[in-house]
Tab-separated table of C-alpha atoms and ligand atoms in Angstrom:
chain	number	residue	atom	x	y	z
A	222	UNK	CA	27.178	107.238	-228.280
A	223	UNK	CA	29.627	107.098	-231.177
A	224	UNK	CA	32.779	108.988	-230.107
A	225	UNK	CA	32.710	110.729	-233.462
A	226	UNK	CA	29.558	112.677	-232.701
A	227	UNK	CA	30.977	113.694	-229.307
A	228	UNK	CA	34.008	115.120	-231.133
A	229	UNK	CA	31.915	116.735	-233.833
A	230	UNK	CA	33.257	114.415	-236.529
A	231	UNK	CA	31.369	113.018	-239.481
A	232	UNK	CA	30.479	109.309	-239.340
A	233	UNK	CA	32.182	108.478	-242.625
A	234	UNK	CA	31.770	105.117	-244.316
A	235	UNK	CA	35.020	103.822	-245.770
A	236	UNK	CA	34.870	102.028	-249.123
A	237	UNK	CA	38.223	103.512	-250.017
A	238	UNK	CA	40.663	101.086	-248.390
A	239	UNK	CA	43.036	101.340	-245.447
A	240	UNK	CA	43.796	105.043	-245.613
A	241	UNK	CA	45.835	106.962	-243.046
A	242	UNK	CA	43.624	109.982	-243.676
A	243	UNK	CA	40.551	108.014	-242.634
A	244	UNK	CA	42.053	106.307	-239.587
A	245	UNK	CA	43.548	103.281	-241.401
A	246	UNK	CA	41.454	100.222	-240.566
A	247	UNK	CA	39.002	98.656	-238.128
A	248	UNK	CA	41.168	97.534	-235.211
A	249	UNK	CA	40.136	93.995	-234.293
A	250	UNK	CA	38.496	93.540	-230.869
A	251	UNK	CA	41.232	91.302	-229.350
A	252	UNK	CA	43.774	93.941	-230.383
A	253	UNK	CA	41.769	96.717	-228.700
A	254	UNK	CA	41.646	94.569	-225.524
A	255	UNK	CA	45.386	93.898	-225.537
A	256	UNK	CA	46.180	97.604	-225.977
A	257	UNK	CA	43.780	98.606	-223.176
A	258	UNK	CA	45.364	95.977	-220.914
A	259	UNK	CA	48.934	97.186	-221.324
A	260	UNK	CA	48.346	100.950	-221.267
A	261	UNK	CA	48.251	101.321	-217.440
A	262	UNK	CA	51.245	98.986	-216.885
A	263	UNK	CA	55.011	99.406	-217.029
A	264	UNK	CA	56.980	97.058	-219.235
A	265	UNK	CA	60.620	96.653	-220.172
A	266	UNK	CA	60.599	97.665	-223.809
A	267	UNK	CA	63.669	95.587	-224.804
A	268	UNK	CA	61.875	92.495	-223.486
A	269	UNK	CA	58.585	93.454	-225.148
A	270	UNK	CA	60.431	93.939	-228.456
A	271	UNK	CA	62.187	90.590	-227.889
A	272	UNK	CA	58.715	89.028	-227.604
A	273	UNK	CA	57.671	90.905	-230.759
A	274	UNK	CA	60.709	89.441	-232.513
A	275	UNK	CA	59.525	85.893	-231.753
A	276	UNK	CA	55.991	86.652	-232.934
A	277	UNK	CA	57.224	88.320	-236.133
A	278	UNK	CA	59.683	85.484	-236.812
A	279	UNK	CA	56.848	82.950	-236.612
A	280	UNK	CA	54.453	85.068	-238.722
A	281	UNK	CA	56.968	86.032	-241.412
A	282	UNK	CA	59.299	83.046	-241.456
A	283	UNK	CA	62.184	85.395	-240.639
A	284	UNK	CA	65.086	85.149	-238.186
A	285	UNK	CA	63.799	88.068	-236.157
A	286	UNK	CA	61.862	91.322	-236.190
A	287	UNK	CA	60.762	94.394	-234.258
A	288	UNK	CA	57.977	96.958	-234.169
A	289	UNK	CA	58.408	100.570	-235.192
A	290	UNK	CA	56.116	103.577	-235.578
A	291	UNK	CA	54.985	102.905	-239.142
A	292	UNK	CA	56.103	101.276	-242.351
A	293	UNK	CA	57.422	104.651	-243.475
A	294	UNK	CA	59.606	104.791	-240.333
A	295	UNK	CA	60.631	101.188	-241.040
A	296	UNK	CA	61.937	102.218	-244.480
A	297	UNK	CA	64.040	105.047	-243.021
A	298	UNK	CA	65.385	102.978	-240.129
A	299	UNK	CA	66.136	99.896	-242.262
A	300	UNK	CA	68.171	101.993	-244.645
A	301	UNK	CA	69.913	103.627	-241.682
A	302	UNK	CA	70.714	100.118	-240.414
A	303	UNK	CA	72.441	99.167	-243.661
A	304	UNK	CA	74.672	102.245	-243.343
A	305	UNK	CA	75.579	102.141	-239.636
A	306	UNK	CA	75.262	98.531	-238.550
A	307	UNK	CA	75.128	98.420	-234.737
A	308	UNK	CA	77.845	101.087	-234.267
A	309	UNK	CA	76.420	103.621	-231.764
A	310	UNK	CA	78.786	106.343	-232.963
A	311	UNK	CA	77.533	106.083	-236.517
A	312	UNK	CA	73.925	105.765	-235.313
A	313	UNK	CA	74.230	109.088	-233.466
A	314	UNK	CA	75.926	110.696	-236.462
A	315	UNK	CA	73.022	110.177	-238.887
A	316	UNK	CA	71.690	111.811	-241.002
A	317	UNK	CA	75.304	112.891	-241.620
A	318	UNK	CA	76.585	110.085	-243.832
A	319	UNK	CA	79.947	111.596	-244.759
A	320	UNK	CA	82.251	108.788	-245.796
A	321	UNK	CA	79.554	106.090	-245.688
A	322	UNK	CA	78.060	104.248	-248.650
A	323	UNK	CA	74.685	105.971	-248.795
A	324	UNK	CA	73.045	105.212	-252.152
A	325	UNK	CA	69.828	103.228	-252.350
A	326	UNK	CA	68.954	101.729	-255.716
A	327	UNK	CA	65.229	101.673	-256.454
A	328	UNK	CA	63.317	101.235	-259.691
A	329	UNK	CA	61.908	104.514	-261.017
A	330	UNK	CA	58.466	102.888	-261.305
A	331	UNK	CA	58.652	102.193	-257.556
A	332	UNK	CA	59.143	105.821	-256.515
A	333	UNK	CA	55.600	106.151	-255.188
A	334	UNK	CA	53.913	108.600	-252.863
A	335	UNK	CA	51.918	106.819	-250.151
A	336	UNK	CA	50.965	110.087	-248.450
A	337	UNK	CA	54.588	111.276	-248.585
A	338	UNK	CA	57.232	110.621	-251.234
A	339	UNK	CA	59.100	107.354	-250.606
A	340	UNK	CA	62.417	108.891	-251.627
A	341	UNK	CA	62.010	111.264	-248.685
A	342	UNK	CA	61.868	108.261	-246.325
A	343	UNK	CA	65.246	107.339	-247.841
A	344	UNK	CA	66.641	110.883	-247.552
A	345	UNK	CA	65.574	111.139	-243.907
A	346	UNK	CA	68.267	108.600	-243.034
A	347	UNK	CA	70.896	110.663	-244.854
A	348	UNK	CA	70.845	108.356	-247.866
A	349	UNK	CA	69.703	109.128	-251.375
A	350	UNK	CA	67.651	107.249	-253.932
A	351	UNK	CA	69.348	106.222	-257.161
A	352	UNK	CA	66.519	105.620	-259.654
A	353	UNK	CA	66.918	102.604	-261.934
A	354	UNK	CA	65.351	102.550	-265.401
A	355	UNK	CA	62.408	104.573	-266.689
A	356	UNK	CA	58.992	104.942	-265.088
A	357	UNK	CA	57.502	102.121	-267.115
A	358	UNK	CA	60.458	99.888	-267.853
A	359	UNK	CA	63.562	98.724	-266.056
A	360	UNK	CA	66.057	96.007	-266.902
A	361	UNK	CA	68.478	93.801	-265.012
A	362	UNK	CA	71.509	95.408	-266.658
A	363	UNK	CA	70.369	98.854	-265.488
A	364	UNK	CA	70.147	97.658	-261.898
A	365	UNK	CA	73.554	95.987	-262.125
A	366	UNK	CA	75.069	99.185	-263.569
A	367	UNK	CA	73.541	101.367	-260.855
A	368	UNK	CA	75.160	99.361	-258.046
A	369	UNK	CA	78.629	100.483	-256.950
A	370	UNK	CA	80.747	100.654	-253.794
A	371	UNK	CA	78.571	103.639	-252.800
A	372	UNK	CA	75.438	101.456	-252.708
A	373	UNK	CA	74.140	100.614	-249.246
A	374	UNK	CA	70.797	98.953	-250.050
A	375	UNK	CA	68.342	98.005	-252.773
A	376	UNK	CA	64.702	98.903	-252.117
A	377	UNK	CA	61.815	97.033	-253.747
A	378	UNK	CA	58.303	98.487	-253.387
A	379	UNK	CA	55.064	96.532	-253.616
A	380	UNK	CA	52.140	98.893	-254.090
A	381	UNK	CA	49.085	99.538	-256.236
A	382	UNK	CA	50.693	102.941	-256.830
A	383	UNK	CA	53.861	101.365	-258.266
A	384	UNK	CA	54.052	100.645	-261.987
A	385	UNK	CA	52.995	97.022	-262.149
A	386	UNK	CA	54.424	96.051	-265.543
A	387	UNK	CA	57.711	96.273	-267.388
A	388	UNK	CA	59.846	96.351	-264.248
A	389	UNK	CA	62.392	93.940	-262.759
A	390	UNK	CA	60.557	91.210	-260.849
A	391	UNK	CA	61.404	90.582	-257.192
A	392	UNK	CA	63.371	87.372	-257.723
A	393	UNK	CA	65.663	88.870	-260.369
A	394	UNK	CA	66.012	92.079	-258.317
A	395	UNK	CA	67.193	90.077	-255.293
A	396	UNK	CA	69.546	87.938	-257.364
A	397	UNK	CA	71.310	90.944	-258.904
A	398	UNK	CA	71.586	92.869	-255.619
A	399	UNK	CA	72.858	89.848	-253.695
A	400	UNK	CA	75.406	89.009	-256.397
A	401	UNK	CA	76.883	92.453	-255.649
A	402	UNK	CA	76.616	91.990	-251.869
A	403	UNK	CA	73.816	94.558	-251.433
A	404	UNK	CA	70.986	93.847	-248.966
A	405	UNK	CA	67.411	93.990	-250.275
A	406	UNK	CA	64.654	95.750	-248.359
A	407	UNK	CA	61.061	95.094	-249.473
A	408	UNK	CA	58.372	97.665	-248.687
A	409	UNK	CA	55.383	95.327	-248.427
A	410	UNK	CA	53.268	97.733	-246.346
A	411	UNK	CA	49.890	96.574	-247.676
A	412	UNK	CA	50.622	92.956	-248.555
A	413	UNK	CA	48.610	90.129	-246.977
A	414	UNK	CA	51.359	87.561	-247.552
A	415	UNK	CA	53.700	87.844	-244.575
A	416	UNK	CA	56.052	85.084	-245.690
A	417	UNK	CA	56.540	85.529	-249.425
A	418	UNK	CA	59.228	88.222	-249.441
A	419	UNK	CA	61.444	86.671	-246.791
A	420	UNK	CA	61.032	83.299	-248.510
A	421	UNK	CA	62.139	84.904	-251.795
A	422	UNK	CA	65.371	86.022	-250.126
A	423	UNK	CA	64.657	89.601	-249.000
A	424	UNK	CA	66.945	90.658	-246.146
A	425	UNK	CA	64.191	92.777	-244.605
A	426	UNK	CA	60.439	92.851	-245.301
A	427	UNK	CA	58.435	95.799	-243.969
A	428	UNK	CA	54.710	95.906	-243.216
A	429	UNK	CA	52.136	98.275	-241.730
A	430	UNK	CA	50.334	96.954	-238.648
A	431	UNK	CA	47.365	99.277	-239.227
A	432	UNK	CA	46.423	98.160	-242.725
A	433	UNK	CA	45.051	94.689	-243.524
A	434	UNK	CA	46.289	93.313	-240.179
A	435	UNK	CA	43.793	95.480	-238.274
A	436	UNK	CA	46.319	96.677	-235.709
A	437	UNK	CA	47.042	100.102	-234.230
A	438	UNK	CA	49.374	102.448	-236.115
A	439	UNK	CA	52.766	100.715	-236.194
A	440	UNK	CA	55.308	99.215	-238.573
A	441	UNK	CA	56.695	95.691	-238.683
A	442	UNK	CA	60.303	94.939	-239.622
A	443	UNK	CA	61.058	91.272	-240.340
A	444	UNK	CA	64.341	89.791	-241.476
A	445	UNK	CA	67.950	88.976	-240.752
A	446	UNK	CA	68.964	89.310	-237.129
A	447	UNK	CA	71.977	91.600	-237.521
A	448	UNK	CA	70.053	94.041	-239.735
A	449	UNK	CA	66.953	93.977	-237.522
A	450	UNK	CA	69.169	94.674	-234.485
A	451	UNK	CA	70.867	97.568	-236.303
A	452	UNK	CA	67.458	98.980	-237.267
A	453	UNK	CA	66.180	98.634	-233.688
A	454	UNK	CA	69.254	100.422	-232.326
A	455	UNK	CA	68.360	103.470	-234.459
A	456	UNK	CA	65.940	104.274	-231.616
A	457	UNK	CA	69.013	105.783	-229.963
A	458	UNK	CA	69.411	108.019	-233.016
A	459	UNK	CA	67.107	109.199	-235.787
A	460	UNK	CA	64.518	106.617	-234.714
A	461	UNK	CA	63.754	108.564	-231.553
A	462	UNK	CA	61.445	110.892	-233.442
A	463	UNK	CA	59.644	107.866	-234.886
A	464	UNK	CA	59.043	106.228	-231.534
A	465	UNK	CA	56.470	103.524	-231.028
A	466	UNK	CA	55.071	103.060	-227.523
A	467	UNK	CA	54.079	99.940	-225.589
A	468	UNK	CA	50.532	100.235	-226.955
A	469	UNK	CA	51.780	100.101	-230.547
A	470	UNK	CA	54.072	97.144	-229.869
A	471	UNK	CA	51.491	95.128	-227.928
A	472	UNK	CA	48.816	96.034	-230.478
A	473	UNK	CA	50.958	94.934	-233.414
A	474	UNK	CA	51.769	91.616	-231.697
A	475	UNK	CA	48.062	91.044	-230.991
A	476	UNK	CA	47.223	91.953	-234.605
A	477	UNK	CA	49.693	89.359	-235.928
A	478	UNK	CA	48.200	86.755	-233.605
A	479	UNK	CA	44.597	87.482	-234.551
A	480	UNK	CA	45.569	87.488	-238.255
A	481	UNK	CA	46.857	83.917	-237.877
A	482	UNK	CA	43.508	82.882	-236.359
A	483	UNK	CA	41.274	84.939	-238.684
A	484	UNK	CA	38.838	82.977	-240.863
A	485	UNK	CA	40.120	84.357	-244.180
A	486	UNK	CA	37.621	82.335	-246.249
A	487	UNK	CA	34.658	83.703	-244.299
A	488	UNK	CA	35.925	87.282	-244.653
A	489	UNK	CA	36.411	86.793	-248.391
A	490	UNK	CA	32.879	85.382	-248.754
A	491	UNK	CA	31.414	88.329	-246.847
A	492	UNK	CA	33.334	90.804	-249.008
A	493	UNK	CA	32.176	89.002	-252.140
A	494	UNK	CA	28.585	89.349	-250.891
A	495	UNK	CA	29.014	93.141	-250.713
A	496	UNK	CA	30.470	93.268	-254.234
A	497	UNK	CA	27.616	91.285	-255.806
A	498	UNK	CA	25.000	93.293	-253.873
A	499	UNK	CA	26.436	96.526	-255.323
A	500	UNK	CA	27.060	95.117	-258.778
A	501	UNK	CA	23.546	93.686	-259.214
A	502	UNK	CA	21.955	97.060	-258.473
A	503	UNK	CA	24.483	99.360	-260.182
A	504	UNK	CA	24.608	97.520	-263.478
A	505	UNK	CA	20.977	98.528	-264.056
A	506	UNK	CA	21.852	102.230	-263.808
A	507	UNK	CA	22.228	104.137	-267.100
A	508	UNK	CA	25.812	105.208	-267.819
A	509	UNK	CA	27.299	102.862	-265.194
A	510	UNK	CA	29.468	99.830	-265.898
A	511	UNK	CA	30.723	97.542	-263.164
A	512	UNK	CA	33.389	94.915	-262.951
A	513	UNK	CA	34.766	92.856	-260.070
A	514	UNK	CA	38.453	93.683	-260.112
A	515	UNK	CA	41.241	91.673	-258.455
A	516	UNK	CA	43.762	93.526	-256.286
A	517	UNK	CA	46.627	94.777	-258.500
A	518	UNK	CA	49.404	93.456	-256.231
A	519	UNK	CA	47.817	90.024	-255.893
A	520	UNK	CA	46.313	90.277	-252.421
A	521	UNK	CA	43.370	87.870	-252.025
A	522	UNK	CA	40.926	90.732	-252.301
A	523	UNK	CA	38.533	91.999	-254.994
A	524	UNK	CA	37.023	95.430	-255.413
A	525	UNK	CA	34.117	96.674	-257.505
A	526	UNK	CA	35.260	98.907	-260.339
A	527	UNK	CA	32.493	101.408	-261.140
A	528	UNK	CA	32.915	103.169	-264.493
A	529	UNK	CA	30.840	106.250	-265.242
A	530	UNK	CA	29.942	107.460	-268.738
A	531	UNK	CA	29.344	111.197	-268.195
A	532	UNK	CA	27.228	111.579	-271.358
A	533	UNK	CA	24.644	109.158	-270.037
A	534	UNK	CA	25.040	109.457	-266.256
A	535	UNK	CA	25.221	113.297	-266.499
A	536	UNK	CA	27.988	113.258	-263.904
A	537	UNK	CA	31.604	112.127	-263.815
A	538	UNK	CA	33.375	109.550	-261.678
A	539	UNK	CA	35.047	112.351	-259.703
A	540	UNK	CA	31.921	114.490	-259.296
A	541	UNK	CA	30.083	111.412	-258.081
A	542	UNK	CA	32.897	110.567	-255.647
A	543	UNK	CA	32.810	114.146	-254.304
A	544	UNK	CA	29.016	114.110	-253.981
A	545	UNK	CA	29.194	110.842	-252.031
A	546	UNK	CA	31.824	112.325	-249.709
A	547	UNK	CA	29.917	115.619	-249.200
A	548	UNK	CA	26.207	114.816	-248.986
A	549	UNK	CA	23.744	117.683	-249.495
A	550	UNK	CA	21.516	116.326	-246.725
A	551	UNK	CA	21.978	114.489	-243.436
A	552	UNK	CA	22.989	111.203	-245.027
A	553	UNK	CA	26.290	109.567	-244.166
A	554	UNK	CA	29.404	110.491	-246.134
A	555	UNK	CA	30.737	107.629	-248.246
A	556	UNK	CA	34.424	107.750	-249.223
A	557	UNK	CA	35.199	105.739	-252.368
A	558	UNK	CA	38.593	104.703	-253.770
A	559	UNK	CA	39.074	107.393	-256.391
A	560	UNK	CA	42.815	107.778	-256.969
A	561	UNK	CA	42.318	106.999	-260.682
A	562	UNK	CA	39.058	108.936	-261.100
A	563	UNK	CA	40.272	110.908	-264.145
A	564	UNK	CA	40.117	107.606	-266.038
A	565	UNK	CA	36.331	107.713	-265.408
A	566	UNK	CA	36.107	105.043	-262.732
A	567	UNK	CA	36.460	104.525	-259.019
A	568	UNK	CA	36.515	101.440	-256.864
A	569	UNK	CA	34.442	100.265	-253.941
A	570	UNK	CA	36.701	98.510	-251.431
A	571	UNK	CA	34.801	96.019	-249.240
A	572	UNK	CA	37.467	95.587	-246.502
A	573	UNK	CA	36.559	98.196	-243.948
A	574	UNK	CA	32.794	98.056	-243.580
A	575	UNK	CA	30.828	97.529	-240.411
A	576	UNK	CA	27.826	95.210	-240.864
A	577	UNK	CA	24.913	97.012	-242.523
A	578	UNK	CA	27.019	99.807	-244.025
A	579	UNK	CA	27.043	98.002	-247.382
A	580	UNK	CA	23.363	98.922	-247.749
A	581	UNK	CA	24.005	102.581	-246.923
A	582	UNK	CA	26.758	102.631	-249.565
A	583	UNK	CA	24.344	101.307	-252.165
A	584	UNK	CA	21.496	103.648	-251.192
A	585	UNK	CA	23.810	106.650	-251.403
A	586	UNK	CA	25.177	105.575	-254.799
A	587	UNK	CA	21.715	105.042	-256.248
A	588	UNK	CA	20.461	108.338	-254.800
A	589	UNK	CA	23.395	110.350	-256.205
A	590	UNK	CA	23.122	108.711	-259.632
A	591	UNK	CA	19.408	109.466	-259.630
A	592	UNK	CA	19.988	113.055	-258.552
A	593	UNK	CA	22.514	113.587	-261.358
A	594	UNK	CA	20.198	112.127	-263.990
A	595	UNK	CA	17.288	114.318	-262.875
A	596	UNK	CA	19.308	117.538	-262.579
A	597	UNK	CA	18.717	120.258	-265.149
A	598	UNK	CA	22.440	120.853	-265.561
A	599	UNK	CA	24.884	117.939	-265.811
A	600	UNK	CA	27.330	117.800	-262.839
A	601	UNK	CA	30.486	117.775	-264.915
A	602	UNK	CA	33.461	119.659	-263.407
A	603	UNK	CA	36.717	119.760	-265.380
A	604	UNK	CA	39.035	117.281	-263.675
A	605	UNK	CA	41.920	119.747	-263.432
A	606	UNK	CA	39.775	122.025	-261.264
A	607	UNK	CA	39.356	119.318	-258.648
A	608	UNK	CA	42.892	119.383	-257.242
A	609	UNK	CA	42.890	123.168	-256.946
A	610	UNK	CA	39.525	123.055	-255.165
A	611	UNK	CA	40.853	120.538	-252.654
A	612	UNK	CA	44.041	122.509	-252.045
A	613	UNK	CA	42.002	125.675	-251.410
A	614	UNK	CA	39.653	123.863	-249.045
A	615	UNK	CA	42.614	122.758	-246.920
A	616	UNK	CA	44.801	125.837	-247.136
A	617	UNK	CA	43.568	127.525	-243.959
A	618	UNK	CA	43.495	124.454	-241.745
A	619	UNK	CA	42.668	124.410	-238.793
A	620	UNK	CA	40.122	127.073	-239.782
B	777	LIG	C1	50.960	102.587	-246.695
B	777	LIG	C2	52.240	102.409	-247.341
B	777	LIG	C3	53.410	102.881	-246.759
B	777	LIG	C4	53.402	103.680	-245.507
B	777	LIG	O1	53.014	102.878	-244.445
B	777	LIG	P1	52.738	103.523	-243.021
B	777	LIG	O2	52.786	102.326	-242.114
B	777	LIG	O3	51.385	104.122	-243.081
B	777	LIG	O4	53.820	104.489	-242.762
B	777	LIG	C5	54.614	102.636	-247.375
B	777	LIG	N1	54.662	101.952	-248.526
B	777	LIG	C6	53.567	101.478	-249.125
B	777	LIG	C7	53.710	100.706	-250.391
B	777	LIG	C8	52.304	101.690	-248.554
B	777	LIG	O5	51.220	101.219	-249.144
């Protein structure tokens, strides 16, 4: 029996992506085995993290690395590391940064919210974000001018939520920061390429273990040895509340190993099969346009962009997304990628499907489109009402 029905949970189908709110990703079978194997045993965590360092170094082309609770924790602890080094007195003093350089330069277009605001991950260490440029444009001279003796680090964020045009590219960003002696931290939480950022000169590159890697919830810090050590030592300070256990460390190591062995071509071909299955059927539906859309940050991954014309489809992209997530009958809930729904489209992400679920996704889409077309009244809710509705629905949690 599916554990979800035992717990009274809905058996959701995820065509949204690797979302914390949905349980991140499908943890690969060898990773599940490794975690189950270590859970009943004692280990010496320094030695386990030393092993993780070797695995991360090989995977990322870095000097060293360690595992933390999440990429968000990795951001906080990396920034802490730039301020304290390996000094235990300073590590215990955080988040009090009196007298320390504590400014982190970051492009305004990189100040994303990945479930929490990224500038809060900076503030948690006792540092503060110094925004560079405007939301949609930043220049080298602005970065250079923002760096002073108060600067402790420069943070570069790679995300589909970040503004992906008009900003300072990674190579120039690193060059300017390094010319002023400032270490560069790259938040690459969702990036498939484990080597690119270190190879470009980043001092630290940070990843999530539970996203594309198919690991348990954990964060990966890769980079220069002295900085990695200083970040690891934060576990005796502010890192304590962001603790990762043996299961997270072993799971992240196993995830990196299985990623190196994964048949990426075969996975891509399977995902492409899902996209063409959906596209062939949906493009015949009135008021629906489809397009295979490459990942905005350049991951080797396509999604199906489904655009809805409300005048013809008699529903909107967001009403359709909500109907898919909250079926009227016993069918399975389908969660689409709808963070840009007010622009009249959503995406279908093929990465987190179990075999056969691609057909359920299509059946549900066709059924909801059909239902909307045949309804007496068009299902068109004003978009601004959607946020308020969601906030109300959640307000009395856990009731
Ligand atoms: C997901 C994400 C994070 C947060 O990662 P967690 O490991 O879930 O804490 C941070 N930055 C970016 C760009 C992300 O996509």
